[in-house]
mmCIF file of C-alpha atoms and ligand atoms in Angstrom:
data_model
loop_
_atom_site.group_PDB
_atom_site.id
_atom_site.type_symbol
_atom_site.label_atom_id
_atom_site.label_comp_id
_atom_site.label_asym_id
_atom_site.label_seq_id
_atom_site.Cartn_x
_atom_site.Cartn_y
_atom_site.Cartn_z
ATOM 1 C CA MET A 11 -5.251 29.802 79.906
ATOM 2 C CA LEU A 12 -4.110 26.907 81.155
ATOM 3 C CA ALA A 13 -1.670 26.492 83.852
ATOM 4 C CA ALA A 14 -0.819 22.912 83.104
ATOM 5 C CA PRO A 15 1.566 22.324 80.141
ATOM 6 C CA VAL A 16 -0.383 21.555 76.687
ATOM 7 C CA PRO A 17 0.978 18.902 74.435
ATOM 8 C CA ALA A 18 3.244 20.200 71.665
ATOM 9 C CA LEU A 19 1.196 18.565 68.640
ATOM 10 C CA ALA A 20 -2.430 18.286 67.806
ATOM 11 C CA ALA A 21 -4.424 15.190 67.739
ATOM 12 C CA PRO A 22 -3.230 12.740 65.117
ATOM 13 C CA ALA A 23 -5.410 13.401 61.762
ATOM 14 C CA SER A 24 -5.982 9.707 61.902
ATOM 15 C CA ASN A 25 -8.551 10.066 64.819
ATOM 16 C CA ALA A 26 -10.396 12.969 62.569
ATOM 17 C CA ALA A 27 -10.348 10.232 59.498
ATOM 18 C CA ASP A 28 -12.295 7.590 61.427
ATOM 19 C CA PRO A 29 -15.760 9.219 61.988
ATOM 20 C CA ALA A 30 -18.131 6.650 62.033
ATOM 21 C CA PRO A 31 -21.254 8.872 61.887
ATOM 22 C CA ALA A 32 -24.672 7.901 63.418
ATOM 23 C CA ASP A 33 -26.292 8.453 60.132
ATOM 24 C CA PRO A 34 -24.804 6.693 57.418
ATOM 25 C CA ALA A 35 -26.846 8.646 54.784
ATOM 26 C CA GLN A 36 -24.671 11.442 55.684
ATOM 27 C CA THR A 37 -21.605 9.838 54.950
ATOM 28 C CA ASP A 38 -19.561 11.173 51.844
ATOM 29 C CA ARG A 39 -20.094 8.862 48.854
ATOM 30 C CA GLY A 40 -19.164 11.878 46.588
ATOM 31 C CA SER A 41 -16.392 12.184 44.263
ATOM 32 C CA HIS A 42 -13.353 11.414 46.248
ATOM 33 C CA GLY A 43 -15.018 8.357 47.620
ATOM 34 C CA ARG A 44 -14.085 8.836 51.237
ATOM 35 C CA THR A 45 -14.596 11.292 54.127
ATOM 36 C CA PRO A 46 -12.523 13.957 53.664
ATOM 37 C CA ARG A 47 -9.327 14.057 56.348
ATOM 38 C CA ASP A 48 -10.133 17.390 57.673
ATOM 39 C CA LEU A 49 -11.765 20.531 57.546
ATOM 40 C CA ARG A 50 -9.361 22.176 54.714
ATOM 41 C CA GLU A 51 -10.310 18.960 52.591
ATOM 42 C CA LEU A 52 -13.919 19.318 53.218
ATOM 43 C CA ALA A 53 -13.511 22.921 51.930
ATOM 44 C CA HIS A 54 -11.906 21.540 49.224
ATOM 45 C CA LYS A 55 -14.936 19.101 48.428
ATOM 46 C CA THR A 56 -17.868 21.356 49.295
ATOM 47 C CA GLY A 57 -16.448 24.923 47.753
ATOM 48 C CA VAL A 58 -17.379 26.066 51.434
ATOM 49 C CA ARG A 59 -14.656 27.473 53.597
ATOM 50 C CA PHE A 60 -14.502 26.669 57.259
ATOM 51 C CA GLY A 61 -13.368 29.079 59.594
ATOM 52 C CA SER A 62 -12.707 30.221 63.101
ATOM 53 C CA ALA A 63 -12.344 33.078 65.195
ATOM 54 C CA VAL A 64 -9.020 33.423 66.405
ATOM 55 C CA ASP A 65 -7.673 34.253 70.059
ATOM 56 C CA VAL A 66 -4.197 36.346 69.441
ATOM 57 C CA ALA A 67 -2.832 35.365 72.773
ATOM 58 C CA ALA A 68 -2.942 31.750 72.064
ATOM 59 C CA LEU A 69 -1.820 32.240 68.279
ATOM 60 C CA ARG A 70 1.327 33.862 69.768
ATOM 61 C CA ALA A 71 1.612 31.342 72.949
ATOM 62 C CA GLU A 72 0.816 27.638 71.944
ATOM 63 C CA ARG A 73 2.111 26.058 69.397
ATOM 64 C CA ASP A 74 -0.518 23.082 69.398
ATOM 65 C CA TYR A 75 -3.595 25.636 68.763
ATOM 66 C CA ARG A 76 -1.525 27.105 65.942
ATOM 67 C CA THR A 77 -1.179 23.775 64.627
ATOM 68 C CA VAL A 78 -4.960 22.874 64.387
ATOM 69 C CA LEU A 79 -6.114 26.417 63.420
ATOM 70 C CA ASN A 80 -3.719 26.176 60.236
ATOM 71 C CA ARG A 81 -4.198 22.642 59.312
ATOM 72 C CA GLU A 82 -8.124 22.961 59.651
ATOM 73 C CA PHE A 83 -9.336 26.553 58.818
ATOM 74 C CA THR A 84 -9.092 28.388 55.609
ATOM 75 C CA HIS A 85 -11.177 31.162 56.842
ATOM 76 C CA VAL A 86 -10.248 33.421 60.136
ATOM 77 C CA THR A 87 -12.168 36.050 61.856
ATOM 78 C CA ALA A 88 -9.986 38.024 64.736
ATOM 79 C CA GLU A 89 -12.174 37.150 67.903
ATOM 80 C CA ASN A 90 -11.314 40.810 69.400
ATOM 81 C CA ALA A 91 -8.289 42.088 67.741
ATOM 82 C CA MET A 92 -10.199 44.276 65.050
ATOM 83 C CA LYS A 93 -12.804 45.526 67.188
ATOM 84 C CA TRP A 94 -12.650 49.504 68.090
ATOM 85 C CA GLU A 95 -11.237 49.272 71.492
ATOM 86 C CA SER A 96 -8.694 46.941 70.448
ATOM 87 C CA VAL A 97 -7.663 49.131 67.433
ATOM 88 C CA GLU A 98 -7.794 52.529 68.966
ATOM 89 C CA PRO A 99 -7.824 52.430 72.798
ATOM 90 C CA GLN A 100 -6.903 56.321 72.768
ATOM 91 C CA ARG A 101 -7.822 58.562 70.554
ATOM 92 C CA GLY A 102 -5.611 58.895 67.694
ATOM 93 C CA VAL A 103 -3.568 56.049 69.259
ATOM 94 C CA PHE A 104 -3.848 52.882 67.116
ATOM 95 C CA THR A 105 -2.763 49.632 68.211
ATOM 96 C CA TRP A 106 -2.746 47.316 65.037
ATOM 97 C CA ALA A 107 -0.322 44.504 66.130
ATOM 98 C CA ASP A 108 -2.827 41.910 67.307
ATOM 99 C CA ALA A 109 -4.907 42.320 64.080
ATOM 100 C CA ASP A 110 -2.079 42.276 62.202
ATOM 101 C CA ALA A 111 -0.663 39.098 63.542
ATOM 102 C CA VAL A 112 -4.279 37.648 62.584
ATOM 103 C CA VAL A 113 -3.751 39.005 58.834
ATOM 104 C CA GLU A 114 -0.052 37.751 58.742
ATOM 105 C CA ASN A 115 -0.849 34.518 59.771
ATOM 106 C CA ALA A 116 -3.461 33.890 57.353
ATOM 107 C CA ARG A 117 -1.492 35.362 54.742
ATOM 108 C CA ARG A 118 1.062 32.442 55.363
ATOM 109 C CA ASN A 119 -1.454 29.880 55.382
ATOM 110 C CA GLY A 120 -3.691 30.332 52.823
ATOM 111 C CA GLN A 121 -6.769 31.584 54.729
ATOM 112 C CA LYS A 122 -9.012 34.520 53.825
ATOM 113 C CA VAL A 123 -10.103 36.889 56.383
ATOM 114 C CA ARG A 124 -13.460 37.862 58.031
ATOM 115 C CA GLY A 125 -12.846 41.614 59.112
ATOM 116 C CA HIS A 126 -14.838 41.700 62.566
ATOM 117 C CA THR A 127 -16.212 44.391 62.967
ATOM 118 C CA LEU A 128 -16.566 48.146 61.849
ATOM 119 C CA VAL A 129 -19.500 49.487 63.497
ATOM 120 C CA TRP A 130 -20.897 47.806 67.044
ATOM 121 C CA HIS A 131 -22.313 48.791 70.206
ATOM 122 C CA ASN A 132 -20.205 46.769 72.402
ATOM 123 C CA GLN A 133 -16.151 47.026 73.133
ATOM 124 C CA LEU A 134 -15.990 50.627 72.009
ATOM 125 C CA PRO A 135 -13.341 52.652 73.478
ATOM 126 C CA ALA A 136 -14.017 54.527 76.638
ATOM 127 C CA TRP A 137 -12.834 57.764 74.962
ATOM 128 C CA LEU A 138 -15.361 57.461 72.485
ATOM 129 C CA THR A 139 -18.418 56.633 74.553
ATOM 130 C CA THR A 140 -17.640 59.028 77.465
ATOM 131 C CA GLY A 141 -16.940 61.464 75.092
ATOM 132 C CA VAL A 142 -20.636 61.346 73.794
ATOM 133 C CA GLU A 143 -22.022 60.835 77.009
ATOM 134 C CA ASN A 144 -20.633 63.919 78.738
ATOM 135 C CA GLY A 145 -21.134 65.931 75.104
ATOM 136 C CA THR A 146 -17.350 66.721 74.485
ATOM 137 C CA ILE A 147 -18.170 64.802 71.300
ATOM 138 C CA SER A 148 -20.712 66.328 69.563
ATOM 139 C CA ASP A 149 -23.213 64.820 66.984
ATOM 140 C CA THR A 150 -21.289 66.149 63.906
ATOM 141 C CA GLU A 151 -17.721 65.231 65.272
ATOM 142 C CA LEU A 152 -19.302 61.512 66.001
ATOM 143 C CA ARG A 153 -20.006 61.085 62.236
ATOM 144 C CA LYS A 154 -16.603 62.323 61.443
ATOM 145 C CA ILE A 155 -15.109 59.992 63.665
ATOM 146 C CA LEU A 156 -16.914 57.109 62.721
ATOM 147 C CA ARG A 157 -16.029 57.785 58.956
ATOM 148 C CA ASP A 158 -12.302 58.284 59.577
ATOM 149 C CA HIS A 159 -12.869 54.589 61.603
ATOM 150 C CA VAL A 160 -14.113 52.914 58.798
ATOM 151 C CA THR A 161 -12.040 54.446 56.447
ATOM 152 C CA THR A 162 -8.863 54.053 58.237
ATOM 153 C CA GLN A 163 -9.325 50.079 59.200
ATOM 154 C CA VAL A 164 -10.933 49.213 55.653
ATOM 155 C CA SER A 165 -8.157 50.808 53.824
ATOM 156 C CA ARG A 166 -5.209 49.448 55.962
ATOM 157 C CA TYR A 167 -6.558 45.919 55.421
ATOM 158 C CA ARG A 168 -7.518 46.549 51.897
ATOM 159 C CA GLY A 169 -6.878 43.726 49.368
ATOM 160 C CA LYS A 170 -6.049 41.373 52.422
ATOM 161 C CA ILE A 171 -9.858 40.866 54.050
ATOM 162 C CA ARG A 172 -12.097 39.092 52.129
ATOM 163 C CA ALA A 173 -15.382 40.132 54.021
ATOM 164 C CA TRP A 174 -16.087 42.913 56.592
ATOM 165 C CA ASP A 175 -18.635 42.794 59.146
ATOM 166 C CA VAL A 176 -19.837 46.202 58.545
ATOM 167 C CA VAL A 177 -22.664 46.400 60.954
ATOM 168 C CA ASN A 178 -22.966 43.882 63.672
ATOM 169 C CA GLU A 179 -26.129 43.473 65.668
ATOM 170 C CA VAL A 180 -28.227 46.565 64.682
ATOM 171 C CA VAL A 181 -31.560 45.136 65.177
ATOM 172 C CA ASP A 182 -33.196 44.212 68.339
ATOM 173 C CA ASP A 183 -34.584 41.177 69.127
ATOM 174 C CA ASP A 184 -38.157 42.511 69.154
ATOM 175 C CA GLY A 185 -37.219 43.557 65.582
ATOM 176 C CA ALA A 186 -36.639 47.201 66.564
ATOM 177 C CA MET A 187 -33.850 49.051 65.561
ATOM 178 C CA ARG A 188 -31.592 48.655 68.284
ATOM 179 C CA GLN A 189 -31.040 51.968 70.268
ATOM 180 C CA THR A 190 -27.367 52.465 70.193
ATOM 181 C CA ILE A 191 -24.975 55.592 70.593
ATOM 182 C CA TRP A 192 -25.010 55.250 66.358
ATOM 183 C CA LEU A 193 -28.921 55.421 65.762
ATOM 184 C CA THR A 194 -29.552 57.849 68.962
ATOM 185 C CA HIS A 195 -26.910 60.568 67.586
ATOM 186 C CA LEU A 196 -26.426 59.829 63.879
ATOM 187 C CA GLY A 197 -29.864 58.849 62.939
ATOM 188 C CA PRO A 198 -30.865 55.370 60.844
ATOM 189 C CA GLY A 199 -29.032 56.942 57.842
ATOM 190 C CA TYR A 200 -25.655 55.788 59.480
ATOM 191 C CA ILE A 201 -26.251 52.499 58.328
ATOM 192 C CA ALA A 202 -26.245 53.585 54.583
ATOM 193 C CA ASP A 203 -23.163 55.908 55.288
ATOM 194 C CA VAL A 204 -21.113 53.278 56.523
ATOM 195 C CA PHE A 205 -21.263 50.836 54.003
ATOM 196 C CA ARG A 206 -20.609 53.422 51.428
ATOM 197 C CA TRP A 207 -17.512 54.581 53.321
ATOM 198 C CA ALA A 208 -16.383 51.023 53.483
ATOM 199 C CA ARG A 209 -17.019 50.451 49.658
ATOM 200 C CA LYS A 210 -14.749 53.887 48.767
ATOM 201 C CA ALA A 211 -12.223 52.257 51.034
ATOM 202 C CA ASP A 212 -11.844 48.680 49.415
ATOM 203 C CA PRO A 213 -13.741 48.528 46.046
ATOM 204 C CA HIS A 214 -13.675 44.527 46.377
ATOM 205 C CA VAL A 215 -14.278 43.546 49.700
ATOM 206 C CA LYS A 216 -17.670 41.944 50.600
ATOM 207 C CA LEU A 217 -19.381 44.053 52.796
ATOM 208 C CA TYR A 218 -21.782 42.419 55.321
ATOM 209 C CA ILE A 219 -24.663 42.906 57.874
ATOM 210 C CA ASN A 220 -24.167 40.644 60.687
ATOM 211 C CA ASP A 221 -26.422 39.208 63.741
ATOM 212 C CA TYR A 222 -27.090 36.712 66.115
ATOM 213 C CA ASN A 223 -30.713 34.903 66.444
ATOM 214 C CA LEU A 224 -31.324 35.839 62.909
ATOM 215 C CA GLU A 225 -31.397 31.979 62.436
ATOM 216 C CA TRP A 226 -35.039 32.003 63.744
ATOM 217 C CA ASN A 227 -36.532 35.252 65.115
ATOM 218 C CA THR A 228 -39.028 36.352 62.802
ATOM 219 C CA ALA A 229 -39.166 39.765 64.066
ATOM 220 C CA LYS A 230 -35.304 40.488 63.516
ATOM 221 C CA ILE A 231 -35.482 38.374 60.314
ATOM 222 C CA ASP A 232 -37.906 40.656 58.751
ATOM 223 C CA THR A 233 -36.365 44.014 59.624
ATOM 224 C CA THR A 234 -32.859 42.740 58.826
ATOM 225 C CA LEU A 235 -34.611 41.901 55.438
ATOM 226 C CA ALA A 236 -36.214 45.517 55.267
ATOM 227 C CA ILE A 237 -33.015 47.175 55.841
ATOM 228 C CA VAL A 238 -31.316 45.050 52.969
ATOM 229 C CA LYS A 239 -34.277 46.100 50.492
ATOM 230 C CA ASP A 240 -33.807 49.674 51.599
ATOM 231 C CA LEU A 241 -30.063 49.832 51.363
ATOM 232 C CA GLN A 242 -30.366 48.184 47.749
ATOM 233 C CA ALA A 243 -33.311 50.642 46.786
ATOM 234 C CA LYS A 244 -30.959 53.356 47.485
ATOM 235 C CA ARG A 245 -28.035 51.645 45.694
ATOM 236 C CA VAL A 246 -26.023 51.225 48.979
ATOM 237 C CA PRO A 247 -23.322 48.463 48.288
ATOM 238 C CA ILE A 248 -24.103 45.441 50.216
ATOM 239 C CA ASP A 249 -23.136 41.867 49.664
ATOM 240 C CA GLY A 250 -23.420 39.448 52.606
ATOM 241 C CA ILE A 251 -25.602 38.287 55.296
ATOM 242 C CA GLY A 252 -23.974 36.792 58.257
ATOM 243 C CA PHE A 253 -25.603 34.564 60.698
ATOM 244 C CA GLN A 254 -23.578 34.516 63.892
ATOM 245 C CA GLY A 255 -24.986 30.930 64.930
ATOM 246 C CA HIS A 256 -24.628 31.003 68.731
ATOM 247 C CA LEU A 257 -26.857 27.988 69.337
ATOM 248 C CA GLY A 258 -27.200 25.669 72.760
ATOM 249 C CA ILE A 259 -28.834 22.135 72.642
ATOM 250 C CA GLN A 260 -31.080 23.045 75.187
ATOM 251 C CA TYR A 261 -33.177 25.169 72.754
ATOM 252 C CA ASP A 262 -34.585 23.381 69.702
ATOM 253 C CA TYR A 263 -32.485 23.493 66.583
ATOM 254 C CA PRO A 264 -33.720 26.719 64.369
ATOM 255 C CA GLY A 265 -35.302 24.327 61.717
ATOM 256 C CA ASP A 266 -36.248 26.899 59.300
ATOM 257 C CA TRP A 267 -32.743 28.250 59.162
ATOM 258 C CA ALA A 268 -32.249 27.487 55.249
ATOM 259 C CA ASN A 269 -35.277 29.006 54.556
ATOM 260 C CA VAL A 270 -34.234 32.216 56.019
ATOM 261 C CA MET A 271 -30.830 31.992 54.060
ATOM 262 C CA ARG A 272 -32.709 31.820 51.074
ATOM 263 C CA ARG A 273 -34.961 34.637 51.831
ATOM 264 C CA PHE A 274 -31.682 37.079 51.909
ATOM 265 C CA THR A 275 -29.727 35.244 48.781
ATOM 266 C CA ASP A 276 -32.882 35.488 46.961
ATOM 267 C CA LEU A 277 -31.877 39.171 47.227
ATOM 268 C CA GLY A 278 -28.646 38.720 45.544
ATOM 269 C CA LEU A 279 -26.625 38.496 49.051
ATOM 270 C CA GLU A 280 -24.229 35.600 49.551
ATOM 271 C CA ALA A 281 -24.726 33.989 53.222
ATOM 272 C CA ALA A 282 -22.011 32.967 55.683
ATOM 273 C CA VAL A 283 -22.437 31.601 58.867
ATOM 274 C CA THR A 284 -19.862 33.837 60.916
ATOM 275 C CA GLU A 285 -19.953 32.875 64.786
ATOM 276 C CA MET A 286 -21.218 28.975 65.042
ATOM 277 C CA ASP A 287 -20.973 27.386 68.319
ATOM 278 C CA VAL A 288 -23.146 24.948 70.192
ATOM 279 C CA ARG A 289 -23.082 25.364 73.677
ATOM 280 C CA MET A 290 -24.481 22.951 76.556
ATOM 281 C CA ILE A 291 -25.419 23.176 80.341
ATOM 282 C CA LEU A 292 -22.431 21.418 82.050
ATOM 283 C CA PRO A 293 -21.751 18.556 82.841
ATOM 284 C CA VAL A 294 -20.708 17.059 79.421
ATOM 285 C CA THR A 295 -22.362 13.682 78.487
ATOM 286 C CA PRO A 296 -22.100 11.628 75.616
ATOM 287 C CA GLU A 297 -25.653 12.009 74.675
ATOM 288 C CA LYS A 298 -25.103 16.115 75.062
ATOM 289 C CA LEU A 299 -21.941 15.737 72.838
ATOM 290 C CA ALA A 300 -24.000 13.494 70.202
ATOM 291 C CA THR A 301 -26.926 16.216 70.192
ATOM 292 C CA GLN A 302 -24.311 18.701 69.465
ATOM 293 C CA ALA A 303 -23.048 16.828 66.745
ATOM 294 C CA ASP A 304 -26.581 16.695 65.177
ATOM 295 C CA TYR A 305 -26.832 20.619 65.595
ATOM 296 C CA TYR A 306 -23.031 21.629 63.895
ATOM 297 C CA GLY A 307 -24.099 18.679 61.121
ATOM 298 C CA ARG A 308 -27.411 20.207 60.396
ATOM 299 C CA ALA A 309 -26.049 24.005 60.327
ATOM 300 C CA LEU A 310 -23.507 22.586 57.849
ATOM 301 C CA SER A 311 -26.060 21.033 55.722
ATOM 302 C CA ASP A 312 -28.329 24.322 55.508
ATOM 303 C CA CYS A 313 -25.337 26.103 54.559
ATOM 304 C CA LEU A 314 -24.819 23.723 51.690
ATOM 305 C CA SER A 315 -28.142 23.311 50.658
ATOM 306 C CA VAL A 316 -27.982 27.215 49.815
ATOM 307 C CA PRO A 317 -25.695 27.835 46.906
ATOM 308 C CA ALA A 318 -24.851 31.515 47.955
ATOM 309 C CA CYS A 319 -23.853 30.069 51.307
ATOM 310 C CA ARG A 320 -19.861 30.570 51.144
ATOM 311 C CA GLU A 321 -18.591 30.299 54.617
ATOM 312 C CA PHE A 322 -18.912 28.393 57.682
ATOM 313 C CA THR A 323 -16.872 29.995 60.638
ATOM 314 C CA VAL A 324 -16.984 28.772 64.180
ATOM 315 C CA TRP A 325 -16.626 31.054 67.046
ATOM 316 C CA GLY A 326 -13.223 29.330 68.420
ATOM 317 C CA PHE A 327 -12.238 25.901 67.649
ATOM 318 C CA THR A 328 -11.439 24.656 71.076
ATOM 319 C CA ASP A 329 -13.151 24.651 74.206
ATOM 320 C CA ARG A 330 -9.812 25.630 75.844
ATOM 321 C CA HIS A 331 -10.655 29.201 74.176
ATOM 322 C CA SER A 332 -14.349 29.756 74.070
ATOM 323 C CA TRP A 333 -16.260 32.568 75.296
ATOM 324 C CA VAL A 334 -19.011 30.653 76.047
ATOM 325 C CA PRO A 335 -18.218 29.573 79.790
ATOM 326 C CA GLY A 336 -17.434 33.579 80.487
ATOM 327 C CA TRP A 337 -20.752 34.560 79.146
ATOM 328 C CA PHE A 338 -23.256 31.822 79.804
ATOM 329 C CA ASP A 339 -23.216 30.762 83.502
ATOM 330 C CA GLY A 340 -22.750 27.043 83.497
ATOM 331 C CA GLU A 341 -22.550 26.205 80.089
ATOM 332 C CA GLY A 342 -19.850 25.390 77.798
ATOM 333 C CA ALA A 343 -18.070 22.586 75.837
ATOM 334 C CA ALA A 344 -19.384 24.523 72.433
ATOM 335 C CA CYS A 345 -16.919 23.788 70.213
ATOM 336 C CA LEU A 346 -15.472 21.265 67.656
ATOM 337 C CA PHE A 347 -12.542 20.251 69.648
ATOM 338 C CA ASP A 348 -11.835 19.769 73.542
ATOM 339 C CA GLU A 349 -9.419 21.598 75.699
ATOM 340 C CA SER A 350 -6.734 19.140 74.682
ATOM 341 C CA LEU A 351 -7.781 19.812 71.295
ATOM 342 C CA ALA A 352 -9.090 16.276 70.433
ATOM 343 C CA PRO A 353 -11.880 16.119 68.127
ATOM 344 C CA LYS A 354 -15.121 15.877 69.470
ATOM 345 C CA PRO A 355 -18.347 14.102 67.612
ATOM 346 C CA ALA A 356 -19.285 17.366 66.304
ATOM 347 C CA TYR A 357 -15.882 17.806 64.125
ATOM 348 C CA ARG A 358 -16.852 14.158 62.958
ATOM 349 C CA ARG A 359 -19.955 14.962 61.807
ATOM 350 C CA LEU A 360 -18.967 17.924 59.883
ATOM 351 C CA LEU A 361 -16.629 15.866 57.985
ATOM 352 C CA ALA A 362 -19.556 13.360 57.328
ATOM 353 C CA THR A 363 -21.651 16.059 55.816
ATOM 354 C CA SER A 364 -22.087 16.469 52.252
ATOM 355 C CA ARG A 365 -24.162 18.962 49.731
ATOM 356 C CA PRO A 366 -27.732 17.671 49.866
HETATM 357 C C1 LIG B 420 -17.020 38.188 71.960
HETATM 358 C C2 LIG B 420 -15.530 37.561 72.251
HETATM 359 O O1 LIG B 420 -15.774 36.098 71.853
HETATM 360 C C3 LIG B 420 -15.432 37.802 73.531
HETATM 361 O O2 LIG B 420 -13.829 37.281 73.962
HETATM 362 C C4 LIG B 420 -15.638 39.091 74.065
HETATM 363 O O3 LIG B 420 -15.215 39.452 75.403
HETATM 364 C C5 LIG B 420 -16.855 39.593 73.779
HETATM 365 O O4 LIG B 420 -17.190 39.616 72.301
HETATM 366 N N1 LIG B 420 -21.346 38.361 68.783
HETATM 367 C C6 LIG B 420 -20.237 38.979 68.270
HETATM 368 C C7 LIG B 420 -18.785 38.724 68.793
HETATM 369 O O5 LIG B 420 -20.399 39.464 67.435
HETATM 370 O O6 LIG B 420 -17.751 39.695 68.450
HETATM 371 C C8 LIG B 420 -18.668 38.371 70.263
HETATM 372 O O7 LIG B 420 -17.256 38.000 70.725
HETATM 373 C C9 LIG B 420 -19.868 37.141 70.393
HETATM 374 C C10 LIG B 420 -21.054 37.482 70.182
#
C-alpha cells in the first residue's frame, strides 16, 4: 500500500486511445475502423473477455483502482480471497466477506467471475495441514473434508461464477504428478473426484485445470494432456484448460504457445489465459517496456488465433499491486498499468492487437 495519496481519477481514456503501435501491421483495421478505446471495447470487438485478478483491500480502499478495474475488465478473479485459507481459516469457521465483495462488484459492473481455486497445495489453512501432518485428520476424514469444501464453495456461488479453477498446479515441472497432501493421502483419483463434486454443486459452471509453465514445458504439457484424456475417458466433467502465463522478458517468449493451446482445445476444451503477467529485472527501461509489450501482444495474438480461447486474464493490472516484487527478487513492473495507473506500452499493444 502506498503511503502517499493516490489520485482520485484514473488516467484519461484519451491516453489509451492514442496507441501508436510499433508494428502498423498489428493496428486494427477491422469492423470498427479504429483502435478500441479500452479493454472493454476490445473484448466486444474480439469476443475474448479481458480479466484481472482483484486485490480486495485495494478494491475497498482505492477509488482509482476501482475505476480502472471496472472500466477495463469484464472478467475478474479473486487474487487470494477464494483460497481455502481465506474462506475457512479455522475449521468450520467460514469467512466469505472478501470473496463476496469480488462477486458483488462483478455483478454490479457486468463482469464474469473465475473462481480460484478449489484444490491447491498452497494457501491451505493451518488447521488442515497440521491435522494431516500430526495424524489427527485421517485419510478418510481428509477426503470428506475435501468433498465438503468443494461442495460448499461451489454451491455458494452457483450461477455467479463462470469458471472454476478446480485443480491448480497438480503437475510438477518434471512432468510427474505433484506430491501434495492430496495425492499422498487420497491417491490420484482425487482429481476425478473433485471435478465430479464440483459439477454436482453447479451443473453449468465451466470446470478448469490450471497450471503455470504450461505455455512451453513439454513434460508438463504431456502429463496434463494425459490427465485430461483420462478424465474424459472416465466421463469426468472437465471443460477448460487454464494457462497461468507468468512470463518474464529475461526468458524467450514461449513461441509454441498457440499450438499448445490447440492441443488442448482439439480435445474439446475451452482455453483461458488465467494469470498473465510479464515481469522484468529492475530497473525499468524503455527497451524493457517495449519487449514487455511484445510479449503481451504475442500472448493475446496466440489466444486470438485459437477460437476456443475465451478469456485473457492478467494477474493484477497495476504495478501498485502485483505479487511479482514479493516473490521474485529484484523483479517487478509486470503489469499493464504503472503504480499511478498510467497505461504502459503493453496496454496500448493489447488494444492494437486483432484476431489474426
Ligand atoms: C499469489 C498471489 O498473487 C499472492 O498475493 C499470494 O501471496 C500468493 O499467491 N499461481 C497462482 C496464484 O495460481 O494463486 C498465485 O497468487 C500466483 C501463482
